[in-house]
Short mmCIF file of C-alpha atoms and ligand atoms in Angstrom, two decimals:
data_model
loop_
_atom_site.label_atom_id
_atom_site.label_comp_id
_atom_site.label_asym_id
_atom_site.label_seq_id
_atom_site.Cartn_x
_atom_site.Cartn_y
_atom_site.Cartn_z
CA MET A 1 56.78 -23.58 -199.02
CA THR A 2 56.33 -25.49 -202.26
CA ALA A 3 59.48 -27.44 -201.60
CA ALA A 4 58.17 -28.36 -198.17
CA THR A 5 54.93 -29.75 -199.53
CA GLN A 6 56.72 -31.85 -202.09
CA GLN A 7 58.99 -33.60 -199.63
CA SER A 8 57.93 -36.52 -197.55
CA GLU A 9 57.79 -36.15 -193.81
CA SER A 10 60.73 -38.45 -193.25
CA THR A 11 63.21 -36.40 -195.25
CA VAL A 12 62.59 -33.01 -193.78
CA GLY A 13 65.74 -32.92 -191.66
CA GLU A 14 67.38 -30.18 -193.69
CA GLN A 15 64.32 -27.95 -193.83
CA ASP A 16 63.05 -25.46 -191.37
CA VAL A 17 60.85 -27.48 -189.05
CA LEU A 18 58.35 -24.64 -188.63
CA ALA A 19 57.84 -24.40 -192.38
CA VAL A 20 57.27 -28.14 -192.47
CA ALA A 21 54.90 -27.94 -189.48
CA ARG A 22 52.90 -25.18 -191.14
CA GLU A 23 52.12 -27.44 -194.07
CA GLN A 24 51.87 -30.73 -192.20
CA VAL A 25 50.13 -29.75 -188.96
CA LEU A 26 48.32 -26.51 -189.73
CA GLU A 27 47.15 -27.35 -193.23
CA ARG A 28 46.70 -31.12 -192.98
CA GLY A 29 46.20 -31.72 -189.25
CA VAL A 30 48.94 -34.34 -189.04
CA GLY A 31 50.90 -34.18 -185.76
CA LEU A 32 54.67 -33.92 -185.67
CA THR A 33 56.80 -37.05 -185.41
CA GLN A 34 59.21 -37.62 -182.51
CA ASP A 35 62.19 -36.30 -184.53
CA GLN A 36 60.23 -33.24 -185.56
CA VAL A 37 59.14 -32.52 -181.96
CA LEU A 38 62.78 -32.76 -180.93
CA GLN A 39 63.76 -30.26 -183.63
CA VAL A 40 61.09 -27.89 -182.34
CA LEU A 41 62.33 -28.27 -178.77
CA ARG A 42 65.82 -27.33 -179.98
CA LEU A 43 64.78 -24.17 -181.79
CA GLY A 44 66.70 -21.08 -180.69
CA GLY A 45 65.19 -18.32 -178.62
CA ASP A 46 64.97 -16.16 -181.75
CA ARG A 47 62.35 -18.59 -183.15
CA LEU A 48 60.18 -18.86 -180.03
CA GLN A 49 57.65 -16.21 -181.07
CA ASP A 50 57.26 -17.81 -184.51
CA LEU A 51 56.77 -21.19 -182.85
CA LEU A 52 54.13 -19.91 -180.43
CA ALA A 53 52.29 -18.10 -183.24
CA LEU A 54 52.17 -21.29 -185.31
CA ALA A 55 51.01 -23.36 -182.34
CA HIS A 56 48.26 -20.81 -181.73
CA ASP A 57 47.18 -20.97 -185.39
CA VAL A 58 47.06 -24.77 -185.14
CA ARG A 59 44.96 -24.63 -181.98
CA MET A 60 42.53 -22.11 -183.56
CA ARG A 61 42.26 -24.12 -186.77
CA TRP A 62 41.78 -27.59 -185.25
CA CYS A 63 40.23 -26.82 -181.83
CA GLY A 64 38.73 -23.35 -182.15
CA PRO A 65 38.79 -20.32 -179.84
CA GLU A 66 36.94 -21.81 -176.85
CA VAL A 67 38.73 -22.54 -173.60
CA GLU A 68 37.59 -25.32 -171.28
CA VAL A 69 37.75 -24.27 -167.64
CA GLU A 70 38.06 -26.83 -164.86
CA GLY A 71 38.29 -26.91 -161.08
CA ILE A 72 39.76 -29.78 -159.06
CA VAL A 73 39.62 -30.96 -155.48
CA SER A 74 41.42 -33.60 -153.46
CA VAL A 75 38.99 -35.85 -151.58
CA LYS A 76 41.68 -38.08 -150.10
CA THR A 77 44.95 -36.29 -149.44
CA GLY A 78 48.30 -37.76 -148.39
CA GLY A 79 49.26 -41.17 -147.09
CA CYS A 80 49.63 -42.63 -150.59
CA PRO A 81 51.56 -45.93 -150.74
CA GLU A 82 53.17 -45.09 -154.10
CA ASP A 83 56.55 -43.37 -154.47
CA CYS A 84 56.00 -40.88 -157.32
CA HIS A 85 59.10 -38.78 -156.64
CA PHE A 86 57.45 -35.45 -157.43
CA CYS A 87 54.54 -35.89 -155.04
CA SER A 88 54.15 -34.46 -151.55
CA GLN A 89 51.29 -36.91 -150.89
CA SER A 90 53.41 -40.05 -150.85
CA GLY A 91 53.46 -41.64 -147.42
CA LEU A 92 56.99 -42.83 -148.17
CA PHE A 93 58.61 -39.37 -148.04
CA PRO A 94 59.01 -37.08 -145.02
CA THR A 95 56.77 -34.29 -146.38
CA PRO A 96 54.64 -32.06 -144.16
CA VAL A 97 51.40 -33.20 -145.85
CA ARG A 98 49.13 -35.11 -143.45
CA ALA A 99 46.40 -37.49 -144.55
CA ALA A 100 42.96 -35.88 -144.88
CA TRP A 101 39.51 -36.83 -146.23
CA LEU A 102 37.05 -34.33 -147.64
CA ASP A 103 33.48 -34.97 -146.44
CA ILE A 104 30.39 -34.89 -148.65
CA PRO A 105 29.34 -31.30 -147.79
CA GLY A 106 32.91 -30.28 -148.60
CA MET A 107 32.69 -31.94 -152.02
CA VAL A 108 29.38 -30.21 -152.75
CA GLN A 109 30.88 -26.87 -151.72
CA ALA A 110 33.98 -27.41 -153.88
CA ALA A 111 31.81 -28.27 -156.90
CA LYS A 112 29.72 -25.16 -156.24
CA GLU A 113 32.81 -22.91 -156.02
CA THR A 114 34.01 -24.42 -159.28
CA ALA A 115 30.68 -23.96 -161.10
CA GLU A 116 30.52 -20.34 -159.92
CA THR A 117 33.67 -19.55 -161.91
CA GLY A 118 31.87 -20.61 -165.10
CA ALA A 119 33.86 -23.84 -165.26
CA THR A 120 32.22 -26.83 -166.98
CA GLU A 121 34.48 -29.47 -165.45
CA PHE A 122 34.93 -30.59 -161.86
CA CYS A 123 37.52 -33.26 -161.17
CA ILE A 124 37.46 -35.35 -157.99
CA VAL A 125 40.97 -36.54 -157.16
CA ALA A 126 42.36 -39.01 -154.62
CA ALA A 127 45.98 -39.83 -153.76
CA VAL A 128 45.81 -43.61 -153.90
CA ARG A 129 47.30 -46.51 -155.86
CA GLY A 130 43.74 -47.35 -156.82
CA PRO A 131 40.37 -46.87 -155.14
CA ASP A 132 39.08 -49.18 -152.39
CA LYS A 133 35.41 -49.72 -151.50
CA ARG A 134 35.38 -46.81 -149.07
CA LEU A 135 36.70 -44.37 -151.68
CA MET A 136 34.34 -45.61 -154.40
CA SER A 137 31.40 -45.18 -152.07
CA GLN A 138 32.59 -41.70 -151.01
CA VAL A 139 32.83 -40.69 -154.67
CA ARG A 140 29.37 -42.11 -155.41
CA ASP A 141 27.81 -40.29 -152.44
CA GLY A 142 29.64 -37.09 -153.39
CA ILE A 143 28.42 -37.18 -156.99
CA ASN A 144 24.85 -37.87 -155.86
CA ALA A 145 25.00 -34.97 -153.41
CA ILE A 146 26.44 -32.61 -156.05
CA ARG A 147 23.56 -33.53 -158.39
CA GLU A 148 20.98 -33.16 -155.60
CA SER A 149 22.33 -29.67 -154.95
CA GLY A 150 21.25 -28.75 -158.49
CA ASN A 151 24.79 -28.53 -159.86
CA ASP A 152 24.97 -30.04 -163.37
CA ILE A 153 28.70 -29.46 -163.94
CA ASN A 154 30.51 -32.29 -165.77
CA ILE A 155 32.22 -34.59 -163.30
CA ALA A 156 35.58 -36.22 -163.89
CA CYS A 157 37.57 -38.44 -161.53
CA SER A 158 41.23 -39.21 -160.91
CA LEU A 159 41.48 -42.13 -158.52
CA GLY A 160 44.57 -44.02 -159.63
CA MET A 161 44.67 -47.43 -161.27
CA LEU A 162 41.31 -49.11 -161.78
CA THR A 163 39.92 -52.60 -162.15
CA GLN A 164 37.40 -53.29 -164.90
CA GLU A 165 34.63 -53.41 -162.26
CA GLN A 166 35.62 -49.96 -160.99
CA VAL A 167 35.71 -48.57 -164.53
CA ASP A 168 32.17 -49.84 -165.08
CA GLU A 169 31.05 -48.44 -161.74
CA LEU A 170 32.37 -44.96 -162.56
CA VAL A 171 30.58 -45.00 -165.92
CA GLU A 172 27.40 -45.93 -164.13
CA MET A 173 27.87 -43.04 -161.65
CA GLY A 174 27.92 -40.66 -164.62
CA VAL A 175 31.64 -39.85 -164.54
CA HIS A 176 32.26 -38.64 -168.08
CA ARG A 177 36.05 -38.30 -168.06
CA TYR A 178 38.87 -40.06 -166.22
CA ASN A 179 42.27 -38.57 -165.52
CA HIS A 180 45.26 -40.83 -165.22
CA ASN A 181 48.60 -39.29 -166.11
CA LEU A 182 51.40 -41.28 -167.68
CA GLU A 183 53.50 -38.47 -166.10
CA THR A 184 56.58 -38.76 -168.31
CA ALA A 185 58.18 -40.66 -171.19
CA ARG A 186 58.10 -44.42 -170.89
CA SER A 187 61.91 -44.48 -170.85
CA HIS A 188 62.04 -42.02 -167.93
CA PHE A 189 59.17 -43.41 -165.85
CA PRO A 190 61.29 -45.90 -163.83
CA GLU A 191 63.37 -42.93 -162.58
CA VAL A 192 60.22 -41.24 -161.30
CA VAL A 193 58.11 -44.10 -159.91
CA THR A 194 59.26 -47.53 -158.75
CA THR A 195 56.10 -48.90 -157.08
CA HIS A 196 54.20 -49.44 -160.33
CA THR A 197 54.90 -49.30 -164.04
CA TRP A 198 54.07 -47.07 -166.98
CA GLU A 199 52.42 -50.12 -168.57
CA GLU A 200 50.07 -50.57 -165.60
CA ARG A 201 48.97 -46.98 -166.06
CA TRP A 202 48.47 -47.56 -169.79
CA GLU A 203 46.24 -50.54 -168.99
CA THR A 204 43.90 -48.38 -166.88
CA LEU A 205 43.73 -45.85 -169.70
CA ARG A 206 42.85 -48.60 -172.17
CA MET A 207 39.95 -49.79 -170.00
CA VAL A 208 38.72 -46.24 -169.47
CA ARG A 209 38.64 -45.58 -173.18
CA GLU A 210 36.94 -48.88 -174.03
CA ALA A 211 34.26 -48.13 -171.45
CA GLY A 212 33.43 -44.92 -173.29
CA MET A 213 34.77 -42.36 -170.83
CA GLU A 214 36.86 -39.50 -172.15
CA VAL A 215 40.54 -40.06 -171.50
CA CYS A 216 42.51 -37.31 -169.76
CA CYS A 217 46.21 -38.08 -169.67
CA GLY A 218 49.24 -35.84 -169.35
CA GLY A 219 52.21 -35.39 -167.11
CA ILE A 220 54.81 -33.19 -165.51
CA VAL A 221 57.80 -31.63 -167.17
CA GLY A 222 60.93 -30.65 -165.28
CA MET A 223 61.60 -34.02 -163.61
CA GLY A 224 65.09 -34.46 -165.04
CA GLU A 225 63.93 -35.75 -168.41
CA THR A 226 65.95 -34.92 -171.55
CA ASP A 227 64.65 -33.09 -174.62
CA GLU A 228 64.67 -36.49 -176.35
CA GLN A 229 62.40 -37.85 -173.63
CA ARG A 230 60.11 -34.82 -173.89
CA ALA A 231 59.77 -35.59 -177.60
CA GLU A 232 59.27 -39.28 -176.82
CA PHE A 233 56.47 -38.47 -174.37
CA ALA A 234 54.74 -36.18 -176.87
CA VAL A 235 54.41 -38.97 -179.41
CA GLN A 236 53.47 -41.55 -176.78
CA LEU A 237 50.59 -39.28 -175.76
CA ALA A 238 49.69 -38.73 -179.40
CA GLU A 239 49.57 -42.49 -179.86
CA LEU A 240 47.24 -42.81 -176.87
CA GLY A 241 45.09 -40.08 -178.42
CA PRO A 242 43.52 -38.69 -175.24
CA HIS A 243 40.67 -36.20 -175.28
CA GLU A 244 42.72 -33.98 -172.99
CA VAL A 245 46.37 -33.57 -172.01
CA PRO A 246 47.03 -31.67 -168.78
CA MET A 247 50.51 -30.15 -168.69
CA ASN A 248 52.11 -29.66 -165.30
CA PHE A 249 55.43 -28.01 -164.53
CA LEU A 250 57.28 -29.43 -161.55
CA VAL A 251 56.98 -27.44 -158.36
CA PRO A 252 59.64 -28.99 -156.10
CA GLN A 253 57.92 -30.20 -152.93
CA ALA A 254 59.56 -30.18 -149.51
CA GLY A 255 60.58 -33.65 -148.34
CA THR A 256 60.31 -35.34 -151.76
CA PRO A 257 63.30 -36.65 -153.74
CA TYR A 258 62.80 -33.70 -156.14
CA GLU A 259 62.81 -31.11 -153.36
CA HIS A 260 65.94 -29.40 -154.68
CA TYR A 261 65.16 -29.53 -158.40
CA GLU A 262 65.02 -26.19 -160.17
CA THR A 263 61.79 -25.20 -161.87
CA ILE A 264 62.23 -25.09 -165.63
CA GLU A 265 62.75 -21.78 -167.40
CA GLY A 266 59.68 -19.98 -168.75
CA PRO A 267 60.80 -20.00 -172.40
CA ASP A 268 61.48 -23.76 -172.18
CA ALA A 269 58.00 -24.33 -170.75
CA LEU A 270 56.46 -22.34 -173.61
CA ARG A 271 58.54 -24.25 -176.16
CA ILE A 272 57.23 -27.54 -174.73
CA VAL A 273 53.62 -26.31 -174.77
CA ALA A 274 53.90 -25.31 -178.43
CA ALA A 275 55.72 -28.51 -179.41
CA TYR A 276 53.01 -30.64 -177.77
CA ARG A 277 50.35 -28.66 -179.61
CA LEU A 278 52.14 -29.39 -182.89
CA ALA A 279 52.34 -33.09 -181.95
CA MET A 280 48.61 -33.19 -181.07
CA PRO A 281 46.73 -30.64 -183.16
CA ARG A 282 43.22 -31.72 -182.11
CA THR A 283 43.76 -32.56 -178.45
CA MET A 284 42.64 -30.35 -175.60
CA LEU A 285 45.86 -29.06 -174.03
CA ARG A 286 45.39 -27.86 -170.47
CA PHE A 287 47.52 -25.61 -168.29
CA ALA A 288 47.66 -27.45 -164.96
CA GLY A 289 49.92 -27.21 -161.91
CA GLY A 290 53.10 -25.17 -161.72
CA ARG A 291 52.32 -22.56 -164.35
CA GLU A 292 52.17 -19.76 -161.76
CA LEU A 293 55.72 -20.40 -160.59
CA THR A 294 57.22 -21.38 -163.94
CA LEU A 295 55.55 -18.84 -166.20
CA GLY A 296 54.05 -16.06 -164.09
CA ASP A 297 51.21 -13.88 -165.37
CA LEU A 298 52.87 -12.91 -168.63
CA GLY A 299 53.92 -16.47 -169.44
CA ALA A 300 50.41 -17.77 -168.76
CA GLU A 301 49.12 -15.38 -171.39
CA GLN A 302 51.84 -16.40 -173.84
CA GLY A 303 50.88 -20.03 -173.29
CA MET A 304 47.24 -19.24 -174.04
CA LEU A 305 48.52 -17.71 -177.29
CA GLY A 306 50.89 -20.63 -177.89
CA GLY A 307 48.71 -23.71 -178.08
CA ILE A 308 46.90 -24.04 -174.73
CA ASN A 309 43.08 -24.23 -174.92
CA ALA A 310 42.06 -25.32 -171.41
CA ILE A 311 42.97 -24.33 -167.86
CA ILE A 312 42.57 -25.40 -164.27
CA VAL A 313 41.40 -22.39 -162.29
CA GLY A 314 41.71 -21.76 -158.57
CA ASN A 315 43.69 -23.99 -156.25
CA TYR A 316 45.23 -27.38 -156.94
CA LEU A 317 45.29 -30.48 -154.73
CA THR A 318 47.78 -29.43 -152.06
CA ASN A 319 49.12 -26.19 -153.53
CA LEU A 320 47.40 -22.91 -154.28
CA GLY A 321 46.88 -21.33 -157.68
CA ARG A 322 46.21 -17.75 -158.52
CA PRO A 323 42.63 -16.56 -157.93
CA ALA A 324 40.20 -17.82 -160.60
CA GLU A 325 39.15 -14.23 -161.35
CA ARG A 326 42.65 -13.45 -162.63
CA ASP A 327 42.44 -16.27 -165.18
CA LEU A 328 38.91 -15.39 -166.20
CA SER A 329 39.82 -11.77 -166.82
CA MET A 330 42.89 -12.93 -168.77
CA LEU A 331 40.60 -14.98 -171.05
CA GLU A 332 38.34 -11.97 -171.47
CA ASP A 333 41.30 -9.76 -172.39
CA LEU A 334 42.36 -12.38 -174.95
CA SER A 335 38.79 -12.56 -176.34
CA MET A 336 38.74 -16.31 -175.75
CA PRO A 337 35.24 -17.55 -174.88
CA ILE A 338 34.82 -20.02 -172.04
CA LYS A 339 33.32 -23.28 -173.24
CA ALA A 340 29.71 -23.51 -172.05
CA LEU A 341 28.08 -26.56 -170.51
CA SER A 342 25.57 -26.73 -173.35
CA ASP A 343 28.43 -27.18 -175.84
CA THR A 344 29.55 -30.34 -174.14
CA LEU A 345 26.22 -32.14 -173.92
CA MET B 1 48.39 -13.91 -131.64
CA ASP B 2 52.08 -13.76 -132.49
CA GLU B 3 53.42 -16.49 -134.72
CA LEU B 4 56.03 -18.48 -132.81
CA TYR B 5 56.73 -21.07 -135.49
CA CYS B 6 57.08 -20.97 -139.27
CA VAL B 7 53.96 -22.48 -140.85
CA HIS B 8 56.00 -23.92 -143.75
CA CYS B 9 58.89 -25.67 -141.96
CA GLY B 10 57.75 -25.83 -138.32
CA ARG B 11 60.97 -24.31 -136.96
CA THR B 12 60.91 -21.37 -134.58
CA VAL B 13 60.61 -18.06 -136.34
CA GLU B 14 64.26 -17.36 -135.38
CA GLN B 15 65.51 -20.69 -136.77
CA CYS B 16 63.50 -20.69 -139.99
CA ASP B 17 65.53 -20.25 -143.15
CA ALA B 18 63.70 -17.28 -144.61
CA ALA B 19 65.04 -17.90 -148.11
CA ALA B 20 63.52 -21.39 -148.10
CA CYS B 21 60.20 -20.42 -146.49
CA ARG B 22 59.36 -16.95 -147.76
CA ASN B 23 59.51 -17.08 -151.52
CA ALA B 24 57.35 -17.43 -154.63
CA ARG B 25 56.91 -21.16 -154.03
CA THR B 26 55.73 -20.94 -150.42
CA SER B 27 53.38 -18.09 -151.35
CA LEU B 28 51.47 -20.80 -153.24
CA GLU B 29 51.38 -23.20 -150.29
CA PRO B 30 48.89 -23.37 -147.44
CA PRO B 31 50.30 -23.47 -143.91
CA ARG B 32 51.46 -26.96 -142.87
CA PHE B 33 52.60 -26.36 -139.27
CA CYS B 34 50.72 -24.67 -136.46
CA ALA B 35 52.18 -21.22 -135.79
CA GLN B 36 51.47 -21.64 -132.07
CA CYS B 37 52.89 -25.10 -131.38
CA ALA B 38 54.51 -26.37 -134.61
CA ARG B 39 52.30 -29.48 -134.76
CA ARG B 40 51.73 -30.72 -138.30
CA MET B 41 48.22 -29.65 -139.27
CA THR B 42 45.59 -31.49 -141.29
CA VAL B 43 45.10 -29.30 -144.34
CA GLN B 44 42.32 -29.33 -146.91
CA VAL B 45 42.77 -27.25 -150.04
CA THR B 46 39.58 -26.38 -151.97
CA PRO B 47 39.18 -24.55 -155.29
CA SER B 48 38.91 -21.16 -153.61
CA GLY B 49 40.64 -21.58 -150.25
CA TRP B 50 42.11 -23.84 -147.59
CA THR B 51 41.39 -25.02 -144.06
CA ALA B 52 44.14 -26.09 -141.65
CA ARG B 53 43.45 -27.81 -138.33
CA CYS B 54 45.79 -28.19 -135.36
CA SER B 55 44.73 -30.87 -132.88
CA ARG B 56 45.52 -28.44 -130.03
CA HIS B 57 44.78 -24.97 -131.45
CA GLY B 58 41.89 -25.62 -133.78
CA GLU B 59 41.13 -24.36 -137.24
CA THR B 60 42.51 -21.56 -139.37
CA THR B 61 41.22 -20.86 -142.86
CA SER B 62 42.29 -18.80 -145.86
CA ARG B 63 39.54 -16.37 -144.91
CA SER B 64 40.75 -15.86 -141.34
CA HIS B 65 44.41 -15.82 -142.35
CA GLN B 66 44.99 -12.93 -144.71
CA VAL B 67 48.67 -12.68 -145.46
ZN1 ZN C 401 60.29 -21.88 -142.24
ZN1 ZN C 402 48.84 -25.83 -132.53
#
């Protein structure tokens, strides 16, 4: 341990990366570098429990025991002009998903169902390149109706790439957080999306942050990226410094270019969760889509004890999750309190 | 009513590849095709359920469709 503290972070190659991380991340709150994340991702199966335990200690030390619970709903489904290869909502792939709009009563009901789970976050999502006037006005009417129903849940949005005017409009509507995923490492992005660039996404995130909204930005693992690219993405996210990073695990969708991809192995998913926690000690790390299939019930619990401190409960945008009650009772069994609305105000 | 078509792939029940349509992945998917006529349905997923509408056969929901 003493040796570890005396060496600089750039010359730790010969040392055990978990010993280094204990001093650097747990004690000092400094996230792992790209090389260090890669070393963590390459740890053998015999070190996985040690890794998860350290990631959990880091989360408890720098974030605390609370878990932020969120529900999401798709207000505009399908028919998207973009070609994100993982997505069943692209209009460019022969998937069975048909275009659909959720009406205002439906939005109010979805926000109510979410609040009833004890969640403090409700995210309104649309499958679009960026919002048009109709979508912006639907979101505005939806938020007003949710407030008029007496529901004071925090409202986030995920509506694609924004103009500065749209950013300002969302702030004015009271949207406190904006989700826009970079999805994968910059070097891998052109393999996943060809209709827009990683840099265009970054630009939206920059505007969101400068306007004072919380930035929510994560991605999907299991899209053919290498371990090097997983490490690259971790430090690119750390550089962005989002409030929240949602972690999705690819669920291959019928009709998409990734239809026949295999889901990643549970231990690999857990290793990635823990590595990302060590790269971003203070960031909210959320379990998002694909955890049910990739990790199952036991793996979900191991993830909660391996760096995760936020979850999406209930269903996703086009796929189903496990019932919210199962996640809530898991949190109770783990003695992890659900973050209350009053904590966030 | 008997299901004539697979709600995940839209093929007849006899032609559906059970391995592809009855597994852990499809257990986390709402129906996409009408079981009566195989039309693609308009599906809305919400935090606690789903609603699927066939233009000919109307609406089914997660509450009416316990699997
Ligand atoms: Zn089928
Ligand atoms: Zn029908």
